[in-house]
Short mmCIF file of C-alpha atoms and ligand atoms in Angstrom, two decimals:
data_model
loop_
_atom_site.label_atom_id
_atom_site.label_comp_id
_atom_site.label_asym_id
_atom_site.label_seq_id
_atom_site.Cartn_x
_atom_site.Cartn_y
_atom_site.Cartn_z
CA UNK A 1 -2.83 -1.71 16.89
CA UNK A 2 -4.15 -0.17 13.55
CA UNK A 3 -2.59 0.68 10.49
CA UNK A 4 -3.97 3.92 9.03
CA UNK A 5 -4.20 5.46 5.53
CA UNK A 6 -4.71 8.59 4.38
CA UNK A 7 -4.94 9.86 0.63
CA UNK A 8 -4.49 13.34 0.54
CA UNK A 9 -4.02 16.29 -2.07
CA UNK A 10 -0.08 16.82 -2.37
CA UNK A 11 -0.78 20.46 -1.35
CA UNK A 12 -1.59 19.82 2.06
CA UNK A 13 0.93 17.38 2.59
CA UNK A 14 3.43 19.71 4.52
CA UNK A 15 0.45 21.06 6.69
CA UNK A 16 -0.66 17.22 7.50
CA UNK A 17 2.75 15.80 8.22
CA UNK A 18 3.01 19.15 10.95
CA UNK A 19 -0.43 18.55 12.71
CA UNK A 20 0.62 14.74 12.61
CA UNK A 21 4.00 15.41 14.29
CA UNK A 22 2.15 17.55 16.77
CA UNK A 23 -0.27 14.69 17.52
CA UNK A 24 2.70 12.22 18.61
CA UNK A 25 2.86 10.40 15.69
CA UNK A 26 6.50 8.76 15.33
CA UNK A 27 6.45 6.94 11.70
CA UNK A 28 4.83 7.51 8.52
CA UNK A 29 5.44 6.22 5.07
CA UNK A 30 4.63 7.77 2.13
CA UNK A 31 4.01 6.87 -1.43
CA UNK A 32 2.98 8.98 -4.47
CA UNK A 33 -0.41 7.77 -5.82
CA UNK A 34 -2.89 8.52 -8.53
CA UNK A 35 -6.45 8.46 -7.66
CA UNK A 36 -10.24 8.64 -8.46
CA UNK A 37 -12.41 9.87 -5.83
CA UNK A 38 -16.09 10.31 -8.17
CA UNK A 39 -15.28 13.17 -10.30
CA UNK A 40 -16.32 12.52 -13.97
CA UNK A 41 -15.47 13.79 -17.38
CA UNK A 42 -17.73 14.22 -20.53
CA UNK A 43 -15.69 13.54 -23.07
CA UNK A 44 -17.86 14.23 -26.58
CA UNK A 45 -15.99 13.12 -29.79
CA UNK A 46 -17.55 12.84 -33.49
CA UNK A 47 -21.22 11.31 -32.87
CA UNK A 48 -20.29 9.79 -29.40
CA UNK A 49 -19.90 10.22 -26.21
CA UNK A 50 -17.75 8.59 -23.17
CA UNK A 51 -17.26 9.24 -19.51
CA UNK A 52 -14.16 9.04 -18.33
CA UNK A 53 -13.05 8.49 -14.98
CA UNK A 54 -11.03 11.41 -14.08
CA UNK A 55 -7.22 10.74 -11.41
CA UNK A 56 -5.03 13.53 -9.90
CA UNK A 57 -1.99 12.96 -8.48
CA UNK A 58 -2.35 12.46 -4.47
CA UNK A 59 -0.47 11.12 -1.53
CA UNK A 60 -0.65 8.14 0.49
CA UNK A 61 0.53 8.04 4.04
CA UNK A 62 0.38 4.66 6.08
CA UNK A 63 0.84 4.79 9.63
CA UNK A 64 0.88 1.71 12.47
CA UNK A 65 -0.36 3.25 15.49
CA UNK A 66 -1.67 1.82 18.69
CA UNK A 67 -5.46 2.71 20.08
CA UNK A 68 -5.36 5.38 22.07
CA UNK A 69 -3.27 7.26 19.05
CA UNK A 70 -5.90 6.31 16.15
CA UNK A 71 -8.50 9.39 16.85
CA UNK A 72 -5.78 11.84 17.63
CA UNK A 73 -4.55 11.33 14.30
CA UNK A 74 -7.66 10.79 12.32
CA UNK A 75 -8.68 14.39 13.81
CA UNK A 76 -5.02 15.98 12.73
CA UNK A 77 -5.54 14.65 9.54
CA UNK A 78 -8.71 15.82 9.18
CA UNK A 79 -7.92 19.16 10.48
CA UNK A 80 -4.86 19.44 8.10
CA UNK A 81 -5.82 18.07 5.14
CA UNK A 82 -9.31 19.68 4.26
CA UNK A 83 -9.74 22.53 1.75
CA UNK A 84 -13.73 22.26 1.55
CA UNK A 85 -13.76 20.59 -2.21
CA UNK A 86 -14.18 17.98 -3.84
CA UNK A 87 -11.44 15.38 -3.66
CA UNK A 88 -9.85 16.72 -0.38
CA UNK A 89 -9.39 12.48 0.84
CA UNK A 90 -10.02 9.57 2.43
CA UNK A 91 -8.98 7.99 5.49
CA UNK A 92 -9.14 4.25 6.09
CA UNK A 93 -8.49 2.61 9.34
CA UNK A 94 -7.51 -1.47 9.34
CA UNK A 95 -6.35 -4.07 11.90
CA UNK A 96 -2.77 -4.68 12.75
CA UNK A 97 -1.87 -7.55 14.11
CA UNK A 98 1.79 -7.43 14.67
CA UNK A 99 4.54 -5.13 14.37
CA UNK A 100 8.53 -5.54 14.65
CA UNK A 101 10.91 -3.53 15.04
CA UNK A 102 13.95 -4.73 12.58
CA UNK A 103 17.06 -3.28 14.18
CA UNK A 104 15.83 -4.49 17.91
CA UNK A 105 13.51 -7.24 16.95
CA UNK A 106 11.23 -5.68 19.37
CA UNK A 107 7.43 -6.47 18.65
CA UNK A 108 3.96 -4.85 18.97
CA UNK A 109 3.52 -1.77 21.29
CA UNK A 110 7.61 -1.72 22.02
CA UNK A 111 7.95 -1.69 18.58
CA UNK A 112 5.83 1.45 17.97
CA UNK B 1 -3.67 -16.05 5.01
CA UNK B 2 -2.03 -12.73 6.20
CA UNK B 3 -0.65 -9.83 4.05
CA UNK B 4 2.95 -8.72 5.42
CA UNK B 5 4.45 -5.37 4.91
CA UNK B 6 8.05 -4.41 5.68
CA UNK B 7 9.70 -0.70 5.10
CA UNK B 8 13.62 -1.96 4.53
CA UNK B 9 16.31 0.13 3.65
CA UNK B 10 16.64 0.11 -0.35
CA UNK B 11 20.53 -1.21 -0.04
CA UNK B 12 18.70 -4.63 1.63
CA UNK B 13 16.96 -5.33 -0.81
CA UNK B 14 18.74 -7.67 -2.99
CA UNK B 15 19.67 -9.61 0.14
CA UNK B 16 16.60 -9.46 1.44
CA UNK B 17 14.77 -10.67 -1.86
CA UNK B 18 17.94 -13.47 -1.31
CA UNK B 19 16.61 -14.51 2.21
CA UNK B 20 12.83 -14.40 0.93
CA UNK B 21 13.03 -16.76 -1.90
CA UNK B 22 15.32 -18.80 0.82
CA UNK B 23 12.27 -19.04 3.44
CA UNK B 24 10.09 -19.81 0.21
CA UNK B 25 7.96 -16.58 -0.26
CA UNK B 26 6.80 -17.16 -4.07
CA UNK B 27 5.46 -13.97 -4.75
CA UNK B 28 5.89 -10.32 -3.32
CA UNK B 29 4.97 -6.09 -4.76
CA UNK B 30 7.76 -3.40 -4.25
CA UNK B 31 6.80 0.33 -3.66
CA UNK B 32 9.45 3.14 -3.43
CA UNK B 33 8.46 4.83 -0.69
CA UNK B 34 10.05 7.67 1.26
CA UNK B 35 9.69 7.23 5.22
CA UNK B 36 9.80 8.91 8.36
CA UNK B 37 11.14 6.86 11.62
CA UNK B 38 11.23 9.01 14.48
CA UNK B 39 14.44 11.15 12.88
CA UNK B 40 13.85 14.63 14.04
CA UNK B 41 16.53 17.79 12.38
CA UNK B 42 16.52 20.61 14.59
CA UNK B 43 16.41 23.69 11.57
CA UNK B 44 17.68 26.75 13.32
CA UNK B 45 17.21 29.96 11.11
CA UNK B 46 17.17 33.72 11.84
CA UNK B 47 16.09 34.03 15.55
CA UNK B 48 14.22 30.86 15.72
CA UNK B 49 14.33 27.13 15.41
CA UNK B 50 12.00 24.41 13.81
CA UNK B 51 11.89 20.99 14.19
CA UNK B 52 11.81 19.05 10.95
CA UNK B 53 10.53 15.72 10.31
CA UNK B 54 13.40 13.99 8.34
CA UNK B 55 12.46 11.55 5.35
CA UNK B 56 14.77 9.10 3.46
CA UNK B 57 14.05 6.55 0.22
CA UNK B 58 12.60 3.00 1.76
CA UNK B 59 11.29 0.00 -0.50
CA UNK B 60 7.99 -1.18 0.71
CA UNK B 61 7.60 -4.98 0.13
CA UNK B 62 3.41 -6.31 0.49
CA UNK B 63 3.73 -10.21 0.77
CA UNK B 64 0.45 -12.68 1.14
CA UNK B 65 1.45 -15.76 2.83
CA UNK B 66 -0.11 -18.33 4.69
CA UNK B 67 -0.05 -19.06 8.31
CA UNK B 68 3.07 -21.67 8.52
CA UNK B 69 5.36 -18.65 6.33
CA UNK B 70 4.57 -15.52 8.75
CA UNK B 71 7.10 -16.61 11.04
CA UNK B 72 9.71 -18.06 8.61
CA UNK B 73 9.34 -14.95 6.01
CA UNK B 74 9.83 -12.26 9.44
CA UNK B 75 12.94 -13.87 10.69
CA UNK B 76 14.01 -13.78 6.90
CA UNK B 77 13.76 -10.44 6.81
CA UNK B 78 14.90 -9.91 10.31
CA UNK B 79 18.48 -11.34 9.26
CA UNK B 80 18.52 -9.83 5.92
CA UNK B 81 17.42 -6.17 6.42
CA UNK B 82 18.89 -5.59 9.52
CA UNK B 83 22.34 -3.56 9.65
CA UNK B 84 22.16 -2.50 13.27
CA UNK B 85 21.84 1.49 12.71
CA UNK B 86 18.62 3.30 13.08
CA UNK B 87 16.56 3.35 10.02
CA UNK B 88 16.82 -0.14 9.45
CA UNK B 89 12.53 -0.48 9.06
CA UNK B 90 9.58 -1.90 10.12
CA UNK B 91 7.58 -4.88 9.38
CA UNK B 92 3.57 -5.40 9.64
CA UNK B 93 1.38 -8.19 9.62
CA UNK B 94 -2.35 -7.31 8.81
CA UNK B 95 -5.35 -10.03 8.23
CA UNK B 96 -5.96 -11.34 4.86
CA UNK B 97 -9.92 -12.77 4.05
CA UNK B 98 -9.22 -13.78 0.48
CA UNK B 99 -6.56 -13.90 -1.91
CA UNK B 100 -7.76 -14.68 -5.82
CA UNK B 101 -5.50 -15.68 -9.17
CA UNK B 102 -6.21 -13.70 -12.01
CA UNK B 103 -5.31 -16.31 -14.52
CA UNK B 104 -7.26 -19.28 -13.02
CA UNK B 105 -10.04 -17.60 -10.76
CA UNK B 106 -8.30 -20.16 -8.11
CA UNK B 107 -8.81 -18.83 -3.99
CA UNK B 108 -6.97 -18.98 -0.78
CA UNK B 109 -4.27 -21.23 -0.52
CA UNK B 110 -4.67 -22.94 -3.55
CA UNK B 111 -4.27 -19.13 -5.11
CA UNK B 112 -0.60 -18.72 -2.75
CA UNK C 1 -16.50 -2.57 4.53
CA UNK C 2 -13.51 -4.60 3.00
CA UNK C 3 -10.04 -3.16 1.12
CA UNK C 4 -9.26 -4.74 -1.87
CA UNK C 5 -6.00 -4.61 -3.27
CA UNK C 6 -5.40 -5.69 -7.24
CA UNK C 7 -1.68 -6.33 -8.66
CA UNK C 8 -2.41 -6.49 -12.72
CA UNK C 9 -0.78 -5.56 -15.70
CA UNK C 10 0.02 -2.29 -16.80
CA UNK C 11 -1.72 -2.75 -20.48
CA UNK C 12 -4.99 -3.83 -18.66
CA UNK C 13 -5.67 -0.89 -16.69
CA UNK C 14 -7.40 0.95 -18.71
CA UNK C 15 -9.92 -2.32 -19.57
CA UNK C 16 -10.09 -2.77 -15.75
CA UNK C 17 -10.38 0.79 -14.93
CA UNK C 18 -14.22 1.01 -17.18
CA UNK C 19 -15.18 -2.84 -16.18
CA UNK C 20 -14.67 -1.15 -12.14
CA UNK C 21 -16.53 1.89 -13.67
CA UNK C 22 -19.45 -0.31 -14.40
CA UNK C 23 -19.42 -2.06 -11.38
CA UNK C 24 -20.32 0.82 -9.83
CA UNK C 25 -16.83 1.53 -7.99
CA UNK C 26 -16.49 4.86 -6.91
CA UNK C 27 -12.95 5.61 -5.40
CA UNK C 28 -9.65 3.97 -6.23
CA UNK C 29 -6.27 4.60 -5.63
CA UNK C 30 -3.47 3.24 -8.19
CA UNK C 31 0.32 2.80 -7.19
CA UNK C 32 3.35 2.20 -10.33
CA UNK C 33 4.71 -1.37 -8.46
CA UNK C 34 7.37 -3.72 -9.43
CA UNK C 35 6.40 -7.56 -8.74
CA UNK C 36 7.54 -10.62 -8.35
CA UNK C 37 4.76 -13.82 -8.95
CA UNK C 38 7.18 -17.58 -8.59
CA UNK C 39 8.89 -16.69 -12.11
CA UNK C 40 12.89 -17.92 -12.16
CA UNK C 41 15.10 -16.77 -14.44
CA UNK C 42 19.02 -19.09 -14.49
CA UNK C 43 22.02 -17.04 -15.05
CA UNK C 44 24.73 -18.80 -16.24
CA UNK C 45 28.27 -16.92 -15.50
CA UNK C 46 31.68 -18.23 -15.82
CA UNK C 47 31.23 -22.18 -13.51
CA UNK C 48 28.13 -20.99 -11.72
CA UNK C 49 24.73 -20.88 -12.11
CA UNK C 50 22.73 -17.85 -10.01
CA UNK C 51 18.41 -18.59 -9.64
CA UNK C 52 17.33 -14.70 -10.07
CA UNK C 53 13.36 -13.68 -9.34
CA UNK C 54 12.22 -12.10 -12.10
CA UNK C 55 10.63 -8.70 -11.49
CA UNK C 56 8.05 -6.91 -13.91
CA UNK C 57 5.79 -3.54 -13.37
CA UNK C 58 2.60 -3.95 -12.55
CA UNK C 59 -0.29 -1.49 -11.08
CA UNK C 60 -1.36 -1.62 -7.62
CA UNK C 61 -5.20 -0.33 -7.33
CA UNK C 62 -6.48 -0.28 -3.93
CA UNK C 63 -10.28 0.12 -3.60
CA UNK C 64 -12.05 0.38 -0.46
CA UNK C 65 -15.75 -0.86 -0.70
CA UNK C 66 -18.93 -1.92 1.31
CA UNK C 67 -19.85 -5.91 1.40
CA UNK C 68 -21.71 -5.87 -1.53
CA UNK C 69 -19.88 -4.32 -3.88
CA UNK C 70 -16.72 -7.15 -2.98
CA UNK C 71 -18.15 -10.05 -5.24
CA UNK C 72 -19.36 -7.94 -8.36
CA UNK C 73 -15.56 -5.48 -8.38
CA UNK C 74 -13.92 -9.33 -7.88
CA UNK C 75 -15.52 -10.40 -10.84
CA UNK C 76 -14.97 -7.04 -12.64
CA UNK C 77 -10.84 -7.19 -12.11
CA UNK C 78 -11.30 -11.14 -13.10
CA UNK C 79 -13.18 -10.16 -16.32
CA UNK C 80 -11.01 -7.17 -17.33
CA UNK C 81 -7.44 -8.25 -16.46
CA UNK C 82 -7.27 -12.25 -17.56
CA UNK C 83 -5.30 -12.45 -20.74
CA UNK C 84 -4.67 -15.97 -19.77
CA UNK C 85 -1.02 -16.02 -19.37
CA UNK C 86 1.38 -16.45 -16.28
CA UNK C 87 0.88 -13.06 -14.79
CA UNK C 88 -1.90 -12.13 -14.83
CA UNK C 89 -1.91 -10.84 -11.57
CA UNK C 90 -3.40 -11.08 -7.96
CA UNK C 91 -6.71 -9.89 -6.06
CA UNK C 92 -6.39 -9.52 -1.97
CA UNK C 93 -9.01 -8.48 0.35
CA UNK C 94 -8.67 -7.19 3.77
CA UNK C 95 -10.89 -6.00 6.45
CA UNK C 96 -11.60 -2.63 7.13
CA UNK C 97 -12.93 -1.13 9.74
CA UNK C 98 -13.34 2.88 9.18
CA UNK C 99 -13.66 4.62 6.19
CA UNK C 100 -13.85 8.79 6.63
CA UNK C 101 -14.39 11.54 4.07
CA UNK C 102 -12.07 14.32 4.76
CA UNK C 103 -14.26 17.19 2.89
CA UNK C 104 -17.52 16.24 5.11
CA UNK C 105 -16.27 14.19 8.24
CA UNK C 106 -18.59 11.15 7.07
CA UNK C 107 -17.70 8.03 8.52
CA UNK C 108 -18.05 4.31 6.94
CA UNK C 109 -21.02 3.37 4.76
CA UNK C 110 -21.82 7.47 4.23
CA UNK C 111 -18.35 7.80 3.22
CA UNK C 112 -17.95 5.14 0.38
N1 ATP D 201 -13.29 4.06 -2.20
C1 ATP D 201 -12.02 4.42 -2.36
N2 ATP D 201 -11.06 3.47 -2.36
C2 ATP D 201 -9.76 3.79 -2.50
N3 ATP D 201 -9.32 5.04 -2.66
C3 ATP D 201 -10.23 6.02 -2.65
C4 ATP D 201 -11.62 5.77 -2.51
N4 ATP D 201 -12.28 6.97 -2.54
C5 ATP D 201 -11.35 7.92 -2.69
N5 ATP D 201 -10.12 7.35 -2.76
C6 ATP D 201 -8.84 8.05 -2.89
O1 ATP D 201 -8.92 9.32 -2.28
C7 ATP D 201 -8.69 10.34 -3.25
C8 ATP D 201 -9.56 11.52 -2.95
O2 ATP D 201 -10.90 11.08 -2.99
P1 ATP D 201 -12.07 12.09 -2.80
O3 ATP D 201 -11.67 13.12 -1.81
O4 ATP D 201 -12.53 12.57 -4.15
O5 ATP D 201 -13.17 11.15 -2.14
P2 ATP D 201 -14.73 11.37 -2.25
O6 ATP D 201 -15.37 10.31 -1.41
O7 ATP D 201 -15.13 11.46 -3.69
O8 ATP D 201 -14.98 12.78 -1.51
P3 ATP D 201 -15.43 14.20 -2.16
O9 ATP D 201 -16.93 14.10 -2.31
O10 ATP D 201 -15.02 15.19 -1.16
O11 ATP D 201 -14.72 14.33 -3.47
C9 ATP D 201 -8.98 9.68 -4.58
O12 ATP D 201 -8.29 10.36 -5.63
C10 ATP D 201 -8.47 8.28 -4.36
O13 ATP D 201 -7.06 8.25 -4.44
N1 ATP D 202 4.68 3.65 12.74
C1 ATP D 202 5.01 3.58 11.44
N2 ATP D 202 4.04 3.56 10.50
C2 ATP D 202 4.35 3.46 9.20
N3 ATP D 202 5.58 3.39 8.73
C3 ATP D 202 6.59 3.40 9.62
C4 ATP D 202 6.37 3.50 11.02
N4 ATP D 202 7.56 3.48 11.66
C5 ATP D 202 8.48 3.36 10.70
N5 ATP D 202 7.93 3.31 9.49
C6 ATP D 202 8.59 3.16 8.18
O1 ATP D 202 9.78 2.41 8.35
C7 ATP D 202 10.91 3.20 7.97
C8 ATP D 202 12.07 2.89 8.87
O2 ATP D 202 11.66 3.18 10.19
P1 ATP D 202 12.69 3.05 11.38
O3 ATP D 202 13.57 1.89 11.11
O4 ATP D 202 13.35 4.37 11.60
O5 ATP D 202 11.69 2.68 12.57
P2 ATP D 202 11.98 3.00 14.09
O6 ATP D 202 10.84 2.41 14.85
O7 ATP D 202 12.26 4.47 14.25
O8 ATP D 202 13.28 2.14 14.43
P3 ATP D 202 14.78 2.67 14.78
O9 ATP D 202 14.75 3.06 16.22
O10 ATP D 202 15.65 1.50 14.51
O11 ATP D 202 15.06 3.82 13.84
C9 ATP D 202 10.43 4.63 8.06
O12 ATP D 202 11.22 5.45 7.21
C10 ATP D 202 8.99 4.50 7.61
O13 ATP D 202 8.93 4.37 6.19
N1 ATP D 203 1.92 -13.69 -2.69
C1 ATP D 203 1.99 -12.45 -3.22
N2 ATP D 203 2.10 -11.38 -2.40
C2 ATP D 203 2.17 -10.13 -2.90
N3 ATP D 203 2.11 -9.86 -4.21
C3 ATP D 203 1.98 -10.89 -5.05
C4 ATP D 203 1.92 -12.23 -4.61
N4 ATP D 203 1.79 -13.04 -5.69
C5 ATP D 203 1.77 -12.23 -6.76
N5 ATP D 203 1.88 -10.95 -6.39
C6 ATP D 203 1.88 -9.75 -7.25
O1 ATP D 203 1.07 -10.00 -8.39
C7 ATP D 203 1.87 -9.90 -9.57
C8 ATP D 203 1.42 -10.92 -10.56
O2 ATP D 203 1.57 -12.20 -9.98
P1 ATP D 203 1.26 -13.50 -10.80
O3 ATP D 203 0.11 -13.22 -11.72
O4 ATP D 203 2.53 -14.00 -11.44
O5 ATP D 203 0.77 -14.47 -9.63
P2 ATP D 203 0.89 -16.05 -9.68
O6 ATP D 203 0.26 -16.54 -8.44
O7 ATP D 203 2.32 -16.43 -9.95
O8 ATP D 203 -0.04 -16.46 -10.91
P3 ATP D 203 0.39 -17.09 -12.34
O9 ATP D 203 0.59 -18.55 -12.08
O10 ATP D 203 -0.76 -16.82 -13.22
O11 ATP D 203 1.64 -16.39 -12.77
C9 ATP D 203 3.30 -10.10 -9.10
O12 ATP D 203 4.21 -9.49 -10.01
C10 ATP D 203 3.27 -9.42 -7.75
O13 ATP D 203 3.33 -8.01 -7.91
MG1 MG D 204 -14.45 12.94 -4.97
MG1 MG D 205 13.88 5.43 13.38
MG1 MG D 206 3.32 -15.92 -11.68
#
């Protein structure tokens, strides 16, 4: 099992959560984020100079999956949440060791 | 060391912040979240009909622990969070390499 | 490639924020949190005495990085967010195994 994250622009969010739903994917949480992907501001002031890391508001969707469902969903993702510029996301993948249902109790695959 | 996540309803939580301090968890981050759990709303509208993924608030509670409180800290939440309906959440358990206090530079279990 | 998750206080982000800057950190997501870190609070009401956890905000930046960068953006958060006090806050780091850029496709160590 793997638990996957995705930080995308709140634009695409209603396009992602589609192709995701279309890819079998059964849960998802989602929390509002603010991020910094590289982007840099210039900020000149009287006989200086700063950089200044710039954030825009994103989302971040988590979602425990089991194998076979981690490239299917990496490639909806992808699909749904690109634009072509800068800051369109990231996608991190991580191991998942156990999961549990709480109304059954059930654990790891039955769980999922 | 592991890092547990559980999605709970957000009218657990005081009992299940009850049960954890119970069981000995010493430290734990909240996140409002909003979640998705397999709910599916069938939208019918002029001469068609979509299938919407339904969302609904969740608190997201990240807990580092070591080894000997996995166990204790799920069935905590198990008993706490659980009201028997659908919705009632999920909980994760991921791997956890290091874990580091701020205030003391102090590692691993002696940082827990 | 490792996620590392910070918990630290709200008035230190903006130190931490230019000590991750020049550490070389290029991405980072921050999340508004509430947390909990062993402090007790006794409420005294009419014959009874109630043990509450105290809760206080704190930001949540999650930063995922290659092996080398771990140690130095450790040391960085250490530097930055110590004020000394109980509170201080929390450094976790997980394993990660994929990293994608959404804009390109790039995967892992092109991706960071
Ligand atoms: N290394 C990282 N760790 C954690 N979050 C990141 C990281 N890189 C990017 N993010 C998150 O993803 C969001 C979007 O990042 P972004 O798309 O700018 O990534 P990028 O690698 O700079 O790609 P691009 O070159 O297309 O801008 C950021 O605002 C941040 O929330
Ligand atoms: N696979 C998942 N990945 C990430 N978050 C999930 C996943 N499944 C559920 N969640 C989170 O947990 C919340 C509650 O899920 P829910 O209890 O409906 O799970 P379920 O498996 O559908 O169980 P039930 O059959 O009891 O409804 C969701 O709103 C979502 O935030
Ligand atoms: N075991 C934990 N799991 C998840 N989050 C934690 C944990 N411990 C602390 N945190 C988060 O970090 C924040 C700050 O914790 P805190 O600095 O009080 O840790 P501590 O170990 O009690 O150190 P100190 O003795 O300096 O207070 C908490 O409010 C919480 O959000
Ligand atoms: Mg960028
Ligand atoms: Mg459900
Ligand atoms: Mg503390």
């Amino acid at each position: 099992m793997k638990l996957i994250i995705a930080i995308i622009r709140p634009d695409r969010l209603s396009e992602v959560k589609a192709a995701l739903f279309r890819a079998g994917v059964t849960g998802m949480t989602l929390t509002p984020v603010s991020g910094h992907g590289g982007e840099r501001e210039v900020v000149h002031s009287y006989r200086a100079e700063r950089v200044l890391l710039e954030f825009h508001d994103k989302v971040r969707i988590e979602m425990a999956c089991s194998e076979p469902f981690v490239e299917p969903t990496i490639q909806a993702i992808l699909e749904a949440a690109r634009t072509g510029g800068v800051g369109d996301g990231k996608i991190f993948v991580q191991p998942l060791e156990q999961v549990i249902r709480i109304r059954t109790g059930e654990r790891d695959n039955s769980a999922l």
